[in-house]
Every structure is written in structure tokens, then in C-alpha cells.
Coordinates of C-alpha atoms and ligand atoms in Angstrom, one line a residue:
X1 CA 0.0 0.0 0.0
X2 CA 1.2 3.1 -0.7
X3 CA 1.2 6.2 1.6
X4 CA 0.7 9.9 1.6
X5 CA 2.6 12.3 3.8
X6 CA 1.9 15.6 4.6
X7 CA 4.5 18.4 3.1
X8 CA 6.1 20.7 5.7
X9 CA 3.5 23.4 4.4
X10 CA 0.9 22.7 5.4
X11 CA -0.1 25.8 6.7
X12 CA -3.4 25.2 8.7
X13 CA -4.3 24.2 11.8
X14 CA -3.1 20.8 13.6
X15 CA -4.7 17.8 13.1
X16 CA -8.2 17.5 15.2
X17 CA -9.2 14.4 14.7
X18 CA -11.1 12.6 11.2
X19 CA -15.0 13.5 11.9
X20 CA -17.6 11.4 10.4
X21 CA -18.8 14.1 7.5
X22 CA -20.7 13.0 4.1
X23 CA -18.3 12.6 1.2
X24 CA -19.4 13.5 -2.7
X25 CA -16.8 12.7 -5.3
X26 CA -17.2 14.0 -8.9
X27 CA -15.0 12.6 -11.4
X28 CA -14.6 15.0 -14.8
X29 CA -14.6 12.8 -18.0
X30 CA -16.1 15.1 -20.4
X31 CA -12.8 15.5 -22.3
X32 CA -12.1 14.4 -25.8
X33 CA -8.2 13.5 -25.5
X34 CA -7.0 15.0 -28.6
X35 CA -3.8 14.2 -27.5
X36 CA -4.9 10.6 -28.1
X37 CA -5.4 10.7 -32.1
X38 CA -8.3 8.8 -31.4
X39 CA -12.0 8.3 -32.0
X40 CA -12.7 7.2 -28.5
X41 CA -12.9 9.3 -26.0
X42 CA -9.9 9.3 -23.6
X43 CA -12.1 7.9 -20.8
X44 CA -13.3 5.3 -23.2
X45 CA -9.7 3.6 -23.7
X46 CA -8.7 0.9 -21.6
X47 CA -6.1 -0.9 -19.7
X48 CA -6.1 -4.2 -17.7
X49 CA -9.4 -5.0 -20.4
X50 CA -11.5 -2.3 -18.2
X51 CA -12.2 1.6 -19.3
X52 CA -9.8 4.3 -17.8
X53 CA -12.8 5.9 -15.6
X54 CA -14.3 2.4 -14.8
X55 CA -10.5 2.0 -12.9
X56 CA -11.1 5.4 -11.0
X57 CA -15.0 4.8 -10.1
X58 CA -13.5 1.3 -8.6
X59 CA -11.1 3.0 -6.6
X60 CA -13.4 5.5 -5.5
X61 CA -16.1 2.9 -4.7
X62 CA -15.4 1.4 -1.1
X63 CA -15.7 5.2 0.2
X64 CA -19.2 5.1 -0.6
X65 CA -19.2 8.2 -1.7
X66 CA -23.1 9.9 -1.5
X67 CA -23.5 11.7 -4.5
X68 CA -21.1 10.3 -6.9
X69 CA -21.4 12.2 -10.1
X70 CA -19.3 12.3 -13.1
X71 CA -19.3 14.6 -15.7
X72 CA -19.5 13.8 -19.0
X73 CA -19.0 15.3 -22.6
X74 CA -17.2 14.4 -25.8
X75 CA -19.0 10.9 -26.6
X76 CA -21.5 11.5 -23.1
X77 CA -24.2 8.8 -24.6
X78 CA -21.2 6.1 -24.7
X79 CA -19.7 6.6 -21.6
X80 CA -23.5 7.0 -19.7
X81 CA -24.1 3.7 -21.4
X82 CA -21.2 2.4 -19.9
X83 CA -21.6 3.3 -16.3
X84 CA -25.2 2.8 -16.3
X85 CA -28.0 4.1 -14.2
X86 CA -26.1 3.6 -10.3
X87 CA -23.8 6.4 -11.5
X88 CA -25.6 10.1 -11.6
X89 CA -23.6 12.1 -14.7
X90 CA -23.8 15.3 -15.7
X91 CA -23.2 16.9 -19.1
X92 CA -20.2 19.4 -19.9
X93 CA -21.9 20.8 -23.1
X94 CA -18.4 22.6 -24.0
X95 CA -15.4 21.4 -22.7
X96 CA -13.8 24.7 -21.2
X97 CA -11.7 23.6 -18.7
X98 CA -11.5 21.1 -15.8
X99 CA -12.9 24.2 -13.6
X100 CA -16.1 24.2 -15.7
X101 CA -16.4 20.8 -15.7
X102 CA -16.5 20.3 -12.1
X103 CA -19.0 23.7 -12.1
X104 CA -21.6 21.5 -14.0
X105 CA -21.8 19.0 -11.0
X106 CA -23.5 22.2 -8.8
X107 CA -26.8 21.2 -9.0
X108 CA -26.7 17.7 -8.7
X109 CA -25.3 18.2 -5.6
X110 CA -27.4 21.0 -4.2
X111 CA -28.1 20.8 -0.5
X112 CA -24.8 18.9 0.2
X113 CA -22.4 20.3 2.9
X114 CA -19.5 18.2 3.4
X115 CA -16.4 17.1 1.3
X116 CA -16.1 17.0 -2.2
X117 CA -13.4 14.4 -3.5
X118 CA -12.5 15.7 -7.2
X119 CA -11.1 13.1 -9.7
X120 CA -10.1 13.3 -13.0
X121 CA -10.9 10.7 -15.0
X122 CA -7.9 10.0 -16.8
X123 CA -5.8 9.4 -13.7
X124 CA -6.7 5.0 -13.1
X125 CA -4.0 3.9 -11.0
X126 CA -4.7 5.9 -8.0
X127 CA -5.4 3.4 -5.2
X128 CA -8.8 3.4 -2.8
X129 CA -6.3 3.6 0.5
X130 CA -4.1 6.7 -1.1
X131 CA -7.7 8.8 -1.5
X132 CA -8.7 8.0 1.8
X133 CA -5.6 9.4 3.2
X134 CA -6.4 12.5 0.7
X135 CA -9.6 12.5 2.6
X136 CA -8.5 12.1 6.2
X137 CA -5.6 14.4 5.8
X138 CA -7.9 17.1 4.2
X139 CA -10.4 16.8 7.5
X140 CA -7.4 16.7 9.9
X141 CA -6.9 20.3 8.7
X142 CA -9.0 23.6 8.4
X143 CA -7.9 23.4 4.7
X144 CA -10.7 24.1 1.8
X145 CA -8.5 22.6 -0.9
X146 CA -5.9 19.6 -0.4
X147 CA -4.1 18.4 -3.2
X148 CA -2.1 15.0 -3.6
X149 CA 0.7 15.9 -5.3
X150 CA 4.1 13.9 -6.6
X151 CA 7.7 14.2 -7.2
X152 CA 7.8 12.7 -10.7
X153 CA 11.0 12.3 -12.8
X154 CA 9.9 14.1 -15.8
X155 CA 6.9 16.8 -14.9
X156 CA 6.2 17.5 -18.6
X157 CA 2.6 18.2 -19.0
X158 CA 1.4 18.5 -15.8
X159 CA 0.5 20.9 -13.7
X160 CA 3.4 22.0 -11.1
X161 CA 3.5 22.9 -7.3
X162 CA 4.7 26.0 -6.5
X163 CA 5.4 27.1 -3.2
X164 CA 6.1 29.8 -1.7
X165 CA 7.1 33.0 -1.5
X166 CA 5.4 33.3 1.8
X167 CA 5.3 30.3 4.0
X168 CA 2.7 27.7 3.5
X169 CA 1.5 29.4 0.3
X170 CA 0.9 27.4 -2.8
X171 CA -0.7 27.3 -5.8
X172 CA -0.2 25.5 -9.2
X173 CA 1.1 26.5 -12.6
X174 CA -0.1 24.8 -15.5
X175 CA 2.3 23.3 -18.3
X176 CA 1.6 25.6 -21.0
X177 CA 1.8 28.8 -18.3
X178 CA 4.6 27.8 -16.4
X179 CA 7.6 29.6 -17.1
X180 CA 11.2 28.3 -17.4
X181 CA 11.8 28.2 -13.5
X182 CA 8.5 27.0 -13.1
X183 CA 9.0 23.9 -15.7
X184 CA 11.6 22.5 -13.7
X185 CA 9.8 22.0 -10.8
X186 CA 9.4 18.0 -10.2
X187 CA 6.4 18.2 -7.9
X188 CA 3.3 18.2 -9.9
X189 CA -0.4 18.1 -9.6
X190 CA -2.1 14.7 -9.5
X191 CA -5.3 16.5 -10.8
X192 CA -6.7 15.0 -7.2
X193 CA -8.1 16.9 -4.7
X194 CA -10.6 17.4 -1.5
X195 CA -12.6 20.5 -1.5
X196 CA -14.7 22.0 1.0
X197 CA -17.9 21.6 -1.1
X198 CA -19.2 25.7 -0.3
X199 CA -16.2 27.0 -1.0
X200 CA -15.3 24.7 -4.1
X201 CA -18.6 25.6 -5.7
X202 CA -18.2 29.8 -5.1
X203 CA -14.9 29.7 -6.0
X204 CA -15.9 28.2 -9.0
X205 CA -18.6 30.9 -10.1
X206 CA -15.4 33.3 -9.9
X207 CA -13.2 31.8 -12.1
X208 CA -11.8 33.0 -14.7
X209 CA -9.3 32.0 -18.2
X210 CA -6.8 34.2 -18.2
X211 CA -4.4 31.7 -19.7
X212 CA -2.7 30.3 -22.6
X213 CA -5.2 27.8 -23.0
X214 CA -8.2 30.1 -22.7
X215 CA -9.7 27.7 -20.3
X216 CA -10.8 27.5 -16.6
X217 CA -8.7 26.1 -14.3
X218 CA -9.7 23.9 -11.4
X219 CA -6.3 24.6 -10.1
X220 CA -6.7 28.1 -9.9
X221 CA -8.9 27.3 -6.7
X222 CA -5.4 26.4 -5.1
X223 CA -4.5 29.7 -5.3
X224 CA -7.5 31.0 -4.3
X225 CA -7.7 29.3 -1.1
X226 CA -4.1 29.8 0.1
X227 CA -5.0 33.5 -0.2
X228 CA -6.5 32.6 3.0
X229 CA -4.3 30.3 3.9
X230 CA -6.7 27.2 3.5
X231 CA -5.1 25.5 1.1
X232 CA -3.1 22.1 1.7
X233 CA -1.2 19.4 -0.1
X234 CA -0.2 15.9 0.6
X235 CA 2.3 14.3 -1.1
X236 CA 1.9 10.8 -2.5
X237 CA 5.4 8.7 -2.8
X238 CA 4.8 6.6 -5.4
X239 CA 4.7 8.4 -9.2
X240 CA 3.1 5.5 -10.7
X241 CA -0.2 5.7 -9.1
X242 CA -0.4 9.7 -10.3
X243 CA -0.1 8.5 -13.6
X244 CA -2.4 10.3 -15.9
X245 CA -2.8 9.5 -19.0
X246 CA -3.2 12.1 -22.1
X247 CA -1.2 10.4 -25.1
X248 CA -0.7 6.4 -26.4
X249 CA 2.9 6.2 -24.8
X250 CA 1.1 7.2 -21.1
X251 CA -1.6 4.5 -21.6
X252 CA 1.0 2.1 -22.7
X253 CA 3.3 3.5 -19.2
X254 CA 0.2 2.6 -17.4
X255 CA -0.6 -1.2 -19.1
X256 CA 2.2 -1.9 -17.7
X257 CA 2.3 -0.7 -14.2
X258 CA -1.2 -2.5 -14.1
X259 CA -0.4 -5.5 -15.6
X260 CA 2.9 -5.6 -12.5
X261 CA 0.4 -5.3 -9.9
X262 CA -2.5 -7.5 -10.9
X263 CA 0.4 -10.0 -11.6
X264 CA 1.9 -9.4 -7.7
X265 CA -1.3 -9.7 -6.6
X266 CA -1.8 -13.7 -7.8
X267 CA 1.6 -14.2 -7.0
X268 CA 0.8 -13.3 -3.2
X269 CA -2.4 -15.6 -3.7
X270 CA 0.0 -18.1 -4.4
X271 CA 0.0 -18.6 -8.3
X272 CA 3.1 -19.5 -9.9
X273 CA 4.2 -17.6 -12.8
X274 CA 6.7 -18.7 -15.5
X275 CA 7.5 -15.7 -17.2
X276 CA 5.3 -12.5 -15.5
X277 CA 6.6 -10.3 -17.8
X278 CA 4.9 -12.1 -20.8
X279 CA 1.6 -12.8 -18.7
X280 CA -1.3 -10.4 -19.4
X281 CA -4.2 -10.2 -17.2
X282 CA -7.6 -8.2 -16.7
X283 CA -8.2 -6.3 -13.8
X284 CA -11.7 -8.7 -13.7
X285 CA -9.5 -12.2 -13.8
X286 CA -9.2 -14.5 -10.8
X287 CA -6.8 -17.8 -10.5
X288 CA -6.9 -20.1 -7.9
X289 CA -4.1 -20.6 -5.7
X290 CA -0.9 -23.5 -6.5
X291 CA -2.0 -22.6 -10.6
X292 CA 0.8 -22.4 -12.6
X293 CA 0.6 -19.5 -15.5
X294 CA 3.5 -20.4 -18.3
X295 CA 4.5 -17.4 -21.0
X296 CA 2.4 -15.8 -23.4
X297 CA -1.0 -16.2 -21.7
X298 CA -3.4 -13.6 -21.6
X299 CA -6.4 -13.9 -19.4
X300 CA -9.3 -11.1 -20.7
X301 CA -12.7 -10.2 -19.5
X302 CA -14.1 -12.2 -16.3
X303 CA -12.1 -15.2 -16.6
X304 CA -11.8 -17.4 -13.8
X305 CA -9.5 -19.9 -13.3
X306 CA -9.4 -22.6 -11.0
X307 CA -6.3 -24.0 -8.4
X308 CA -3.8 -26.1 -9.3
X309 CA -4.3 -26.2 -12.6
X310 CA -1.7 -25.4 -15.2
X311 CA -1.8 -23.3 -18.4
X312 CA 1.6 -24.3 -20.3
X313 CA 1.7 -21.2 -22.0
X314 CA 0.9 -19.2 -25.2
X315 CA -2.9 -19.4 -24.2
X316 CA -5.9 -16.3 -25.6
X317 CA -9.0 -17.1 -22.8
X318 CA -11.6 -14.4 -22.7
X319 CA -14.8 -14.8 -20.0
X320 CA -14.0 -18.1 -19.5
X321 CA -14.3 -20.3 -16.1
X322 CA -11.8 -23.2 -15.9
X323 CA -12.5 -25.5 -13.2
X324 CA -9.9 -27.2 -10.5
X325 CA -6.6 -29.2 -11.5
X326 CA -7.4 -28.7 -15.1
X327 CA -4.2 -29.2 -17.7
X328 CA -4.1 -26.8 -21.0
X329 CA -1.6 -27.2 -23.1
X330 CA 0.0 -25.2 -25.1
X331 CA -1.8 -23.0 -27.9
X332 CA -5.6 -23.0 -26.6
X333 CA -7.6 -20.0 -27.6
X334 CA -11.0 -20.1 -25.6
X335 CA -14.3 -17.3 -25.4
X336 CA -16.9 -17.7 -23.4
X337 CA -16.3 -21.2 -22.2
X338 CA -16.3 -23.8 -19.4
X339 CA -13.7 -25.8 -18.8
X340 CA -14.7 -28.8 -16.1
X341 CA -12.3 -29.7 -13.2
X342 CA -9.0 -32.1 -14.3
X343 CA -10.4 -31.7 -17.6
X344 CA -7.4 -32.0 -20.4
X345 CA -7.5 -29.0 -23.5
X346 CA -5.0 -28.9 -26.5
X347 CA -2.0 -28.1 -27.5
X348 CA -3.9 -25.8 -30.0
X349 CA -7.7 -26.2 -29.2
X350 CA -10.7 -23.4 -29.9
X351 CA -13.2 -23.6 -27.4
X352 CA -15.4 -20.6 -28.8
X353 CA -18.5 -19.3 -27.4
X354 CA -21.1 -21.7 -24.9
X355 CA -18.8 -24.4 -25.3
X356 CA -19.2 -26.4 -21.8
X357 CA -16.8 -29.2 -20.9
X358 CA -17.5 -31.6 -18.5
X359 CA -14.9 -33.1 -15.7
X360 CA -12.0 -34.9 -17.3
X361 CA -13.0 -34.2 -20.6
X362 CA -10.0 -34.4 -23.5
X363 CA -10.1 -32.6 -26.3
X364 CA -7.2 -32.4 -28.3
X365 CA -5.3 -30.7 -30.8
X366 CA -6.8 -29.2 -33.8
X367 CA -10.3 -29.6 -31.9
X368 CA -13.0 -26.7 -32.3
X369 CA -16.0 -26.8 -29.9
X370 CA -18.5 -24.3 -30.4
X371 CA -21.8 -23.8 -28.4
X372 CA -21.8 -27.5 -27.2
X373 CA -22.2 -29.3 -24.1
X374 CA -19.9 -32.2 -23.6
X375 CA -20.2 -35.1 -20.6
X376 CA -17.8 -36.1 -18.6
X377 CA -14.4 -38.2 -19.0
X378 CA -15.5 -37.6 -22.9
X379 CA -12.7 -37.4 -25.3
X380 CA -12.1 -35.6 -28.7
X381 CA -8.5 -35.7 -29.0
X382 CA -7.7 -34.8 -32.9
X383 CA -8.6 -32.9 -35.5
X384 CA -12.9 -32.4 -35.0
X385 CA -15.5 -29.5 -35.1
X386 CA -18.2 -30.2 -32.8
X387 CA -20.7 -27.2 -32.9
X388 CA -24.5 -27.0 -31.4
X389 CA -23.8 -30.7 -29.9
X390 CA -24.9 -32.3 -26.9
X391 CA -22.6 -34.9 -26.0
X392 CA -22.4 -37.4 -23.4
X393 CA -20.4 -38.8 -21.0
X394 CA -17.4 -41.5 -21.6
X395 CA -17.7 -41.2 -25.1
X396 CA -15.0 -41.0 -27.8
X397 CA -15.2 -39.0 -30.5
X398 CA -12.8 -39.9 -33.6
X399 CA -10.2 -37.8 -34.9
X400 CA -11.5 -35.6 -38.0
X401 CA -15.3 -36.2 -37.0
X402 CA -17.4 -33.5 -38.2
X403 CA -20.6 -31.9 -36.5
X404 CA -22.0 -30.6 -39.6
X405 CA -24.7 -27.9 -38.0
X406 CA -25.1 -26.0 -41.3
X407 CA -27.1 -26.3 -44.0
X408 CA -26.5 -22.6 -45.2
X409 CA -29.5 -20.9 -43.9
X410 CA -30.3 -22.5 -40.8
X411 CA -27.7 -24.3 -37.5
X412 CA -29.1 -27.9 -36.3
X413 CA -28.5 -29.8 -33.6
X414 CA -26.6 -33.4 -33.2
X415 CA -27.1 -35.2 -29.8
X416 CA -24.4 -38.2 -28.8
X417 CA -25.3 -40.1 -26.3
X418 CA -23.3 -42.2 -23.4
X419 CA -20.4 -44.6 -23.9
X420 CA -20.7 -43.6 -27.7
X421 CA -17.9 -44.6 -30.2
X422 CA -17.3 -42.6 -33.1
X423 CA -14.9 -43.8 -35.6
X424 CA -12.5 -41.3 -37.7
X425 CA -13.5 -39.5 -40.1
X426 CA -17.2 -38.8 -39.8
X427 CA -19.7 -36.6 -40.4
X428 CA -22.7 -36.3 -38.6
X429 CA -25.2 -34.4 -40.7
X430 CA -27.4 -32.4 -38.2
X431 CA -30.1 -32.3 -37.1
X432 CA -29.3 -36.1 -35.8
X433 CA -28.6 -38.7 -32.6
X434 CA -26.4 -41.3 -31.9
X435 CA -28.1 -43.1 -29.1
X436 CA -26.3 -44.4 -26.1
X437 CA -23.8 -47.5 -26.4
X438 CA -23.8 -47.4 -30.5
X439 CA -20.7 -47.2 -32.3
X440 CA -20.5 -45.8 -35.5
X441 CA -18.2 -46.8 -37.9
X442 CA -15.0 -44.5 -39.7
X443 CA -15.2 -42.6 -43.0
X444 CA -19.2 -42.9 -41.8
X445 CA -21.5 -39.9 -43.1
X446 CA -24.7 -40.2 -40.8
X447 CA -27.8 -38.6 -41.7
X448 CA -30.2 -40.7 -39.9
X449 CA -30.4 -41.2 -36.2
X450 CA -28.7 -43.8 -35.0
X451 CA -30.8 -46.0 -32.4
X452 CA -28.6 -46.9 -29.0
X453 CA -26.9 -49.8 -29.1
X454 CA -26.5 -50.1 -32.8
X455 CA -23.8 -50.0 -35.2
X456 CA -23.9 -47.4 -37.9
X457 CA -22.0 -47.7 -41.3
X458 CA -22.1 -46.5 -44.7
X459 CA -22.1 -50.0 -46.8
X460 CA -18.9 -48.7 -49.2
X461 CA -17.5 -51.7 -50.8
X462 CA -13.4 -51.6 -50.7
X463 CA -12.5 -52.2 -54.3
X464 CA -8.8 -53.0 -55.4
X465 CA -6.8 -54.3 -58.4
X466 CA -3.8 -57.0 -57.8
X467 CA -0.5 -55.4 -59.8
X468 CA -1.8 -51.9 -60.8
X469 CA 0.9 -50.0 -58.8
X470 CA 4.1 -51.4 -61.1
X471 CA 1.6 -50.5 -64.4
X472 CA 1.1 -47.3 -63.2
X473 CA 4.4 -46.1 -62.8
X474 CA 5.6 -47.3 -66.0
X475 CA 2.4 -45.2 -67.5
X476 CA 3.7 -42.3 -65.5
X477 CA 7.6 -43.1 -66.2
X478 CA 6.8 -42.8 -69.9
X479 CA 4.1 -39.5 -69.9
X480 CA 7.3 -38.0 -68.0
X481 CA 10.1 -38.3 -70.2
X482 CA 7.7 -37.6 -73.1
X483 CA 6.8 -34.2 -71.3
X484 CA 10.5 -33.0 -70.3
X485 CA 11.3 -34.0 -74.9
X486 CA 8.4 -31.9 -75.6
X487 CA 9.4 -29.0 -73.3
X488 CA 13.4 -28.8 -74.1
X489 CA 12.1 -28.8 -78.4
X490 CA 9.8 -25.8 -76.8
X491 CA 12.6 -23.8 -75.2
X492 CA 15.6 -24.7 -78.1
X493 CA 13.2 -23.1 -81.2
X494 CA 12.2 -20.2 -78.1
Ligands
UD1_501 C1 -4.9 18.4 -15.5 C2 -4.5 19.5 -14.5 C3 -3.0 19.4 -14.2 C4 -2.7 18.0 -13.7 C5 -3.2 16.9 -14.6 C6 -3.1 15.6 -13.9 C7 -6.0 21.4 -14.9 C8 -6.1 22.7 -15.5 N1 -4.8 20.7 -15.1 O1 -4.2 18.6 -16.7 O2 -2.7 20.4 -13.3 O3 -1.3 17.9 -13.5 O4 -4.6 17.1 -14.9 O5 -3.3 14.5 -14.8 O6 -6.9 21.0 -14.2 N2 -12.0 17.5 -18.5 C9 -13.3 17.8 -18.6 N3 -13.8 19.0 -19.2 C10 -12.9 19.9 -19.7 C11 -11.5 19.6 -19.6 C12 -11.1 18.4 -19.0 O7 -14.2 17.0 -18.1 O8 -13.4 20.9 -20.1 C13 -11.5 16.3 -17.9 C14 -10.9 15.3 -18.9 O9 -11.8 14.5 -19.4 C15 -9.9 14.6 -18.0 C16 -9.6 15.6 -16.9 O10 -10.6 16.5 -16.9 O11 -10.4 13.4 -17.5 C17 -8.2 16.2 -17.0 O12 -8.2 16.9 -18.3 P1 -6.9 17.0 -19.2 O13 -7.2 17.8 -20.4 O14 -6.3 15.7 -19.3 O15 -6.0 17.9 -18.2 P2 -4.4 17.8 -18.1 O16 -3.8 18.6 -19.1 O17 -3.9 16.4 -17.9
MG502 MG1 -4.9 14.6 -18.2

């Protein structure tokens, strides 16, 4: 965990105590990004598989805060469908500045007197224990504003700290204002903040944009309130979690300081990790403890994976649940599947979308299950599609047998039944069954059902001709060396 300490500074009164008072938070988001390039709005873009202000309303979530609003703007229908109705937004019709942006939150929170928690929506690393120290610190104090602030090793971009020329005054200096002194200043503005909600919201209506970007500045209020000497600033030690993110390079920067922690974190729960700095996780993935992650795996959306089992490595599973003690080998690409406990998948399998393996189940390489429930201890170890199947337990599929689901227009179902056998080779035309305890012979095409207990086999009489082989390759000895004649004539009159 990281931790905040107060700067020497701080200039108001000594710590009273942390009283019980409501919180609000408002997190501004209405920004385009331009810096991006993109088409997205900067909020929009993601790391760890989750949106940049889906990360900050997670860390801001355990302090309950009562309202929590965010503003939004560029792209506001997107992101409002995004966080849904639990989240109150309101809309930044013109982006002037993250001062106007927080202004547009006044009336949703009308009536509440208390603390006012300001976020900025591009900055997703911050942790939930770091803002409630912002929060504590900022109650401990008679300040109106505290700001977490950072030493960072290059400051380019942000805002900057500047203190002084009286003690305990402060206020901050945007990048594109600062001047040369100014821009090397290494302490810089996390764009995070604790306002005392009155004062935030009528410092606000005074604002103004005399600046080079024309804009109004939510920093300006530092100023403002160390006029009065209520203005304070704790300083957060670890740069990383400050991070915000205005350009490819910083999302990128931050990727990988997420993908570091969500990695320690399953380390610490006791998975193994071959190579972490080839893993890739989502912020929504969980792994069971004494798992074993090899390299090149990447585990997206809300997958969940099991203990003890082991991923070999070079593995794509998105929203998939694997169960306990379950083996895949190397090269399995899987989307919205279920894997059953100590069940066996690949090298180079494609579990796509619904497709549900029981326990123990093997399915082997070059195997593609789509949308298909198979029973336990059932195997389908080479080369097979099996799509809108129900299949059975302790049955055994063939290598290249073929679900054939579709006739062009419409998908169809096949149903296998228990202790099936199913010889190489076959196609089972759909819609169709293969009762329990039938076997159905290789090279079969079945487009009838197949009652339990019976054999099934397409009557194709083996023909063959005693001596053809040694008459063949004199036929083709001779059609050669009359072909390579013909060819050197071509190229000597050429
Ligand atoms: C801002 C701070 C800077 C700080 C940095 C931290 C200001 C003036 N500057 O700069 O001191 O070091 O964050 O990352 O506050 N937004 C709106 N409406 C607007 C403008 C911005 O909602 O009109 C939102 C953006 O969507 C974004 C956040 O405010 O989430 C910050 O805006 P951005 O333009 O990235 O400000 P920075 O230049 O990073
Ligand atoms: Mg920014």
C-alpha cells in the first residue's frame, strides 16, 4: 500500500481528529483526448481489459461516496451507457476547462455540505487507501482545498506545485503557463483533490481564463484558497499511481504498471508464474491458488481460473471459467467457455463461445467446440468440429469427426449419447442422434439417427486391383520423359 505524507506546508491548523462528515466525489470525464489521435474518448480507452474511468469509479467505490457524479462530454451517450444508471452524470456541453467541468456537477449536488473528493478521469492507477488518506488528511486540517501531489521524474505536461514566496502558500502552474523556472519543478499536480464543497462551488462561479489555454482552471482554486491560507497538499510517494494518461505512450506506461500489480497480486495468492513479464491479465480475472501461469498467456474479461491447474503457455482465454486441477496445453484459444475440473485441453484447441466441458473431458489438438455441451471423462483428441452438440459422458469422438450444423441458412443440432464410439473420419449431418452405447463406424457420413446400441456404417464396398501400382508407374515413367522432350524442343526453337 502506498502512503501519503503531509508536506512541511501545510499551513493550517493541527490535526483535530477525522470527523464522520458525508463525502461526494465527482469525477470529470467530459474530455475528448485530442492528444490521443483517437476516435474514443480518452475515458473510453482501456487498460487491464476495463475503461480508464471504470478503474477510477473502482477506486473510488469502497468510500461510498453519496453523491457520486461524473461529468460527461465528448462521446456523453457512450460513456453514460457504460456506467449505467447507479452512477448520476452530468453533461459538460463545452469542454472549457476542468474548472467548468467540475461547475456543472452544482446542481446535482445542491443541498450537500461536506467534502467534495475531485477526480479526473484519466488518472486510473490511484489506489482506494491513497484517497482516503487525501480525505483524512484534508479533515485533519482547516484546509478548503488539499491536493495530492508527486515528485515525478519528468513533470512535462502536468501541472506544477509551487510554493512559496510566503510560507505555506501554494498554488499551481499549469504546463503551457509555467515559465522556465516554473517547468523544472518536479512536484506536480495529480489533478486529485478534497474540496470543502461551499467554498469549491463559489470559487468556481469566480473563475476565470486568463491563460494560454483560454480555459478554466480547477487549479486556480489552489491559489484562491491559500490566499487565505486554507489550502493544503499531501504528497503521494509513489509516481506511478499519479499516472495520468493524455497520449498512447502514457496508456501504454500505465498497461504496464497495471499488468505488474495485478500480476503481484496472484503471485501473493499463491499462483506460480513462469514468465510474468509475458503474462497479461484483466483487472476482472481471478486464478486459484498452486495454478501455474506459463508465457504468453493472456487472461481477458471475467475469466476465472481454478487451483492447481496449469496453463503451459501461449494461451488467448476471454470470460471463461476453468474448473480445479485442469491441464491446457499449449496453444488453446478459448471465449466464453467452461472448462470442467482435471479436464485436459489442446496443444492448439478453440473452445469458442457456450462451449461447456464436462470433468475430465479431453479434447485435443486441432479440436474446435463451439456452443456445445460435452459429458464427462469424454474425449475428442484430434482434428474435430463439434458445434450445437450435446454430447455425453465417456464417449469417444474420432479424430476428424465433423458436426456438420449448417445447412447454409439454418444451425441444427446433433445429440451423442453415453459410452458412444465414433470412428475417424465422420460426419454427422445435423439435425441427428447417436443413441447411447452405439458405435458408428469410420469414414461414416450419418444422416439418420442412430438408435442406442446399434452399429452405424455407410455400406462402401473396398475395391482393389492386384498389380496396378508397377503398371502405373511405367504409365507415368513414360508420360514424364515424353513431357520433359516436348518441353526442351519448346525452349531450343524459343
Ligand atoms: C490536468 C490538470 C493538471 C494535472 C493533470 C493531472 C487542470 C487545468 N490541469 O491537466 O494540473 O497535473 O490534470 O493528470 O486541471 N476535463 C473535462 N472537461 C474539460 C476539460 C477536462 O471534463 O473541459 C476532464 C478530462 O476528461 C480529463 C480531466 O478533466 O479526465 C483532465 O483533463 P486533461 O485535459 O487531461 O488535463 P491535463 O492537461 O492532464
Ligand atoms: Mg490529463
Amino acid at each position: 500500500m502506498m502512503t501519503t505524507r503531509k508536506t512541511k506546508e501545510t499551513p493550517s491548523r493541527p490535526a483535530r481528529g477525522v470527523p464522520a462528515q458525508p463525502l461526494a466525489v465527482v469525477v470529470i470525464a467530459a474530455g475528448q483526448g485530442k492528444r490521443m489521435r483517437s476516435e474514443r474518448a480518452k475515458v473510453l480507452h482501456e487498460i487491464g481489459g476495463r475503461t480508464l474511468i471504470e478503474h477510477v469509479l473502482a477506486a473510488v467505490a469502497p468510500l461510498r461516496p453519496d453523491p457520486l457524479v461524473v461529468v460527461v462530454g465528448h462521446q456523453a451517450e457512450q460513456v453514460r451507457q457504460l456506467l449505467g444508471d447507479k452512477v448520476t452524470t452530468v453533461l459538460q456541453k463545452d469542454q472549457l476547462g476542468t474548472g467548468h467541468a467540475v461547475l456543472q456537477a452544482k446542481a446535482a449536488l445542491r443541498g450537500f455540505d461536506g467534502d467534495v473528493l475531485v477526480l479526473c478521469g484519466d488518472v486510473p492507477l490511484l489506489r482506494t487507501e491513497t484517497l482516503r488518506e487525501l480525505v483524512q488528511a484534508h479533515r485533519s486540517t482547516d484546509a478548503k482545498v488539499t491536493v495530492l501531489s508527486v515528485h515525478v521524474e519528468d513533470p512535462t505536461g502536468y501541472g506544477r506545485i509551487v510554493r512559496g514566496p510566503g510560507e505555506g502558500q501554494l498554488r499551481i502552474v499549469e504546463d503551457a503557463d509555467a515559465d522556465h523556472e516554473e517547468q523544472h519543478i518536479d512536484e506536480i499536480n495529480s489533478g486529485t483533490y478534497c474540496f470543502d464543497a461551499a467554498f469549491l462551488f463559489r470559487a468556481l462561479s469566480q473563475l476565470g481564463r486568463e491563460n494560454a489555454q483560454r480555459e478554466y482552471y480547477l487549479t486556480d482554486l489552489v491559489e484562491t484558497a491559500s490566499k487565505r491560507s486554507a489550502a493544503s497538499c499531501v504528497m503521494l510517494e509513489d509516481e506511478d499511481e499519479a499516472m495520468g494518461i493524455n497520449t498512447r505512450a502514457d496508456l501504454a506506461r500505465a498497461e504496464s504498471v497495471l499488468q505488474d500489480r495485478l500480476i503481484g497480486h496472484w503471485m501473493d495468492s499463491g499462483v506460480t508464474f513462469l514468465d510474468p513479464a509475458t503474462a497479461f491479465l484483466s483487472a476482472g480475472t481471478i486464478i486459484g491458488a498452486e495454478t501455474v501461469i506459463g508465457p504468453y498467456v493472456r487472461l481477458d474479461g471475467a475469466t476465472l481460473i481454478g487451483k492447481g491447474c496449469v496453463l503451459e503457455g501461449s494461451s488467448h482465454l476471454r470470460d471463461t471459467r476453468v474448473g480445479d486441477g485442469a491441464l491446457l496445453r499449449w496453444g488453446v484459444v478459448t471465449d466464453g467457455a467452461r472448462i470442467g475440473n482435471e479436464a485436459k485441453v489442446g496443444p492448439f484447441a478453440h473452445l469458442r463461445p457456450e462451449a461447456d466441458l464436462g470433468e475430465q473431458v479431453h479434447i485435443g489438438n486441432f479440436v474446435e467446440v463451439k456452443k456445445s455441451r460435452i459429458g464427462a471423462r469424454t474425449k475428442a483428441n484430434h482434428l474435430s468440429y463439434i458445434g450445437d452438440a450435446e454430447v455425453g459422458e465417456d464417449s469417444n469422438l474420432g479424430a476428424g469427426l465433423i458436426t456438420c450444423n449448417y445447412d447454409g441458412v439454418q444451425k441444427h443440432r446433433t445429440v451423442i449419447g453415453n459410452r458412444v464410439q465414433i470412428g475417424s473420419d465422420t460426419q454427422l449431418v445435423a439435425p441427428v442422434k447417436v443413441g447411447d452405447d452405439s458405435y458408428v463406424a469410420a469414414g461414416s457420413t450419418i444422416t439418420k439417427d442412430v438408435e442406442s446400441g446399434s452399429l452405424a456404417y455407410n455400406d462402401k464396398p473396398q475395391c482393389g486391383r492386384v498389380g496396378w501400382v508397377e503398371s502405373f508407374r511405367a504409365r507415368s515413367q513414360v508420360a514424364k520423359v515424353r513431357g520433359d522432350a516436348a518441353r526442351n524442343r519448346g525452349k531450343k526453337k524459343g
